[in-house]
Amino acid sequence: KFMGFSIFFLLTWLFCAGFIVIKKQLSIIENTAVYLIILILNINFAWIVNEELKFVTVTKVGIDYVPFLLNRSILIPLILLVYLNLLLRLDKSSYKAAVLTVASVSIMLGLSFLTTFYKVTEYTKWTHGYDLIFFLFLHLIAFYTYKLFRQISNKAVHEL
């Protein structure tokens, strides 16, 4: 009964700890900006897909609903922050960036499989292929949000 909650709670703590201990390439302001943009997009997208279009059914049981919230509001944005910080540490090798992107998207897809396995979500008119496309889109949004934020902050500094 509580296995989905336990696993997502553990994964949330592990990713939080991982994010805390990695050497960050983004400043705290950049990390916060990217996190908030991804969080807003993820919450709105989940609302549209789940509540408006009814493509995914989310459980109504309280303790089973918590893994959905942890995944949507903490894990997905945090995985993208870890991804972005690790990506910016790499040299310009596209091979390493591709491997890191595949690993990050695979982790997110694994979390999607876990939500369906533990009956947190039920896909009615949705597939994991759509999740894959959405997760790749989130990666692009995270990267370009960082780039835009960096460009705006550099321009503001140079104008002073």
GROMACS .gro file of C-alpha atoms in nm:
model
  160
    1LYS     CA    1   0.000   0.000   0.000
    2PHE     CA    2   0.273   0.250   0.097
    3MET     CA    3   0.543   0.121  -0.137
    4GLY     CA    4   0.498   0.395  -0.400
    5PHE     CA    5   0.514   0.662  -0.131
    6SER     CA    6   0.825   0.504   0.024
    7ILE     CA    7   1.012   0.475  -0.305
    8PHE     CA    8   0.933   0.828  -0.423
    9PHE     CA    9   1.013   0.972  -0.081
   10LEU     CA   10   1.352   0.794  -0.087
   11LEU     CA   11   1.423   0.904  -0.444
   12THR     CA   12   1.334   1.263  -0.359
   13TRP     CA   13   1.578   1.263  -0.069
   14LEU     CA   14   1.849   1.098  -0.280
   15PHE     CA   15   1.818   1.354  -0.558
   16CYS     CA   16   1.808   1.641  -0.308
   17ALA     CA   17   2.124   1.508  -0.144
   18GLY     CA   18   2.286   1.457  -0.484
   19PHE     CA   19   2.204   1.810  -0.588
   20ILE     CA   20   2.346   1.947  -0.263
   21VAL     CA   21   2.680   1.765  -0.296
   22ILE     CA   22   2.753   1.818  -0.667
   23LYS     CA   23   2.977   2.104  -0.772
   24LYS     CA   24   2.736   2.353  -0.922
   25GLN     CA   25   2.814   2.550  -1.235
   26LEU     CA   26   2.504   2.767  -1.197
   27SER     CA   27   2.470   3.030  -0.928
   28ILE     CA   28   2.195   2.999  -0.669
   29ILE     CA   29   1.991   3.258  -0.859
   30GLU     CA   30   2.031   3.070  -1.189
   31ASN     CA   31   1.942   2.739  -1.023
   32THR     CA   32   1.636   2.898  -0.867
   33ALA     CA   33   1.522   3.060  -1.192
   34VAL     CA   34   1.555   2.737  -1.390
   35TYR     CA   35   1.385   2.536  -1.114
   36LEU     CA   36   1.089   2.775  -1.099
   37ILE     CA   37   1.042   2.791  -1.476
   38ILE     CA   38   1.050   2.411  -1.504
   39LEU     CA   39   0.818   2.379  -1.204
   40ILE     CA   40   0.564   2.618  -1.356
   41LEU     CA   41   0.573   2.441  -1.693
   42ASN     CA   42   0.553   2.096  -1.536
   43ILE     CA   43   0.259   2.182  -1.309
   44ASN     CA   44   0.066   2.349  -1.589
   45PHE     CA   45   0.136   2.069  -1.835
   46ALA     CA   46   0.030   1.808  -1.579
   47TRP     CA   47  -0.288   2.003  -1.510
   48ILE     CA   48  -0.378   2.023  -1.878
   49VAL     CA   49  -0.302   1.656  -1.949
   50ASN     CA   50  -0.458   1.519  -1.631
   51GLU     CA   51  -0.749   1.745  -1.545
   52GLU     CA   52  -0.850   1.914  -1.870
   53LEU     CA   53  -0.781   1.654  -2.139
   54LYS     CA   54  -0.819   1.349  -1.910
   55PHE     CA   55  -0.532   1.168  -2.086
   56VAL     CA   56  -0.392   1.052  -1.752
   57THR     CA   57  -0.590   0.955  -1.444
   58VAL     CA   58  -0.423   1.037  -1.113
   59THR     CA   59  -0.522   0.848  -0.800
   60LYS     CA   60  -0.752   1.020  -0.554
   61VAL     CA   61  -0.616   0.828  -0.252
   62GLY     CA   62  -0.416   1.069  -0.034
   63ILE     CA   63  -0.105   0.864   0.041
   64ASP     CA   64  -0.087   0.747  -0.321
   65TYR     CA   65  -0.122   1.104  -0.447
   66VAL     CA   66   0.195   1.217  -0.266
   67PRO     CA   67   0.431   1.031  -0.508
   68PHE     CA   68   0.264   1.217  -0.797
   69LEU     CA   69   0.330   1.549  -0.622
   70LEU     CA   70   0.688   1.455  -0.534
   71ASN     CA   71   0.757   1.351  -0.893
   72ARG     CA   72   0.591   1.650  -1.056
   73SER     CA   73   0.702   1.925  -0.818
   74ILE     CA   74   1.040   1.813  -0.686
   75LEU     CA   75   1.198   1.523  -0.874
   76ILE     CA   76   1.152   1.634  -1.235
   77PRO     CA   77   1.276   1.993  -1.181
   78LEU     CA   78   1.560   1.869  -0.958
   79ILE     CA   79   1.673   1.609  -1.213
   80LEU     CA   80   1.686   1.886  -1.470
   81LEU     CA   81   1.896   2.104  -1.238
   82VAL     CA   82   2.141   1.820  -1.175
   83TYR     CA   83   2.150   1.756  -1.550
   84LEU     CA   84   2.216   2.119  -1.631
   85ASN     CA   85   2.490   2.156  -1.369
   86LEU     CA   86   2.661   1.838  -1.491
   87LEU     CA   87   2.619   1.935  -1.856
   88LEU     CA   88   2.792   2.268  -1.803
   89ARG     CA   89   3.089   2.093  -1.639
   90LEU     CA   90   3.153   1.884  -1.949
   91ASP     CA   91   3.391   1.983  -2.221
   92LYS     CA   92   3.232   2.055  -2.555
   93SER     CA   93   3.207   1.684  -2.638
   94SER     CA   94   2.868   1.612  -2.784
   95TYR     CA   95   2.910   1.241  -2.702
   96LYS     CA   96   2.922   1.302  -2.326
   97ALA     CA   97   2.635   1.550  -2.347
   98ALA     CA   98   2.428   1.296  -2.540
   99VAL     CA   99   2.501   1.024  -2.285
  100LEU     CA  100   2.409   1.258  -1.999
  101THR     CA  101   2.086   1.358  -2.175
  102VAL     CA  102   1.992   0.995  -2.238
  103ALA     CA  103   2.064   0.911  -1.874
  104SER     CA  104   1.856   1.203  -1.748
  105VAL     CA  105   1.561   1.128  -1.975
  106SER     CA  106   1.587   0.758  -1.884
  107ILE     CA  107   1.564   0.841  -1.514
  108MET     CA  108   1.255   1.053  -1.580
  109LEU     CA  109   1.099   0.774  -1.787
  110GLY     CA  110   1.181   0.530  -1.509
  111LEU     CA  111   0.992   0.752  -1.268
  112SER     CA  112   0.697   0.755  -1.509
  113PHE     CA  113   0.703   0.376  -1.522
  114LEU     CA  114   0.709   0.366  -1.143
  115THR     CA  115   0.404   0.593  -1.117
  116THR     CA  116   0.208   0.362  -1.346
  117PHE     CA  117   0.343   0.048  -1.176
  118TYR     CA  118   0.235   0.165  -0.831
  119LYS     CA  119  -0.102   0.285  -0.964
  120VAL     CA  120  -0.029   0.649  -0.887
  121THR     CA  121  -0.122   0.732  -1.245
  122GLU     CA  122  -0.311   0.542  -1.512
  123TYR     CA  123  -0.254   0.626  -1.875
  124THR     CA  124  -0.583   0.631  -2.065
  125LYS     CA  125  -0.499   0.827  -2.381
  126TRP     CA  126  -0.129   0.875  -2.305
  127THR     CA  127   0.187   0.671  -2.355
  128HIS     CA  128   0.542   0.676  -2.228
  129GLY     CA  129   0.641   0.790  -2.576
  130TYR     CA  130   0.457   1.116  -2.512
  131ASP     CA  131   0.642   1.138  -2.180
  132LEU     CA  132   0.969   1.097  -2.369
  133ILE     CA  133   0.885   1.387  -2.600
  134PHE     CA  134   0.779   1.604  -2.306
  135PHE     CA  135   1.096   1.524  -2.110
  136LEU     CA  136   1.317   1.610  -2.408
  137PHE     CA  137   1.123   1.935  -2.443
  138LEU     CA  138   1.183   2.009  -2.072
  139HIS     CA  139   1.555   1.953  -2.121
  140LEU     CA  140   1.559   2.207  -2.403
  141ILE     CA  141   1.357   2.454  -2.199
  142ALA     CA  142   1.591   2.415  -1.900
  143PHE     CA  143   1.900   2.470  -2.115
  144TYR     CA  144   1.763   2.771  -2.299
  145THR     CA  145   1.621   2.921  -1.980
  146TYR     CA  146   1.972   2.908  -1.836
  147LYS     CA  147   2.119   3.060  -2.154
  148LEU     CA  148   1.860   3.340  -2.161
  149PHE     CA  149   1.900   3.412  -1.791
  150ARG     CA  150   2.281   3.423  -1.829
  151GLN     CA  151   2.253   3.654  -2.130
  152ILE     CA  152   2.013   3.891  -1.950
  153SER     CA  153   2.225   3.900  -1.635
  154ASN     CA  154   2.545   3.962  -1.835
  155LYS     CA  155   2.378   4.244  -2.024
  156ALA     CA  156   2.258   4.401  -1.697
  157VAL     CA  157   2.609   4.379  -1.548
  158HIS     CA  158   2.771   4.537  -1.854
  159GLU     CA  159   2.521   4.823  -1.855
  160LEU     CA  160   2.619   4.919  -1.501
   0.00000   0.00000   0.00000
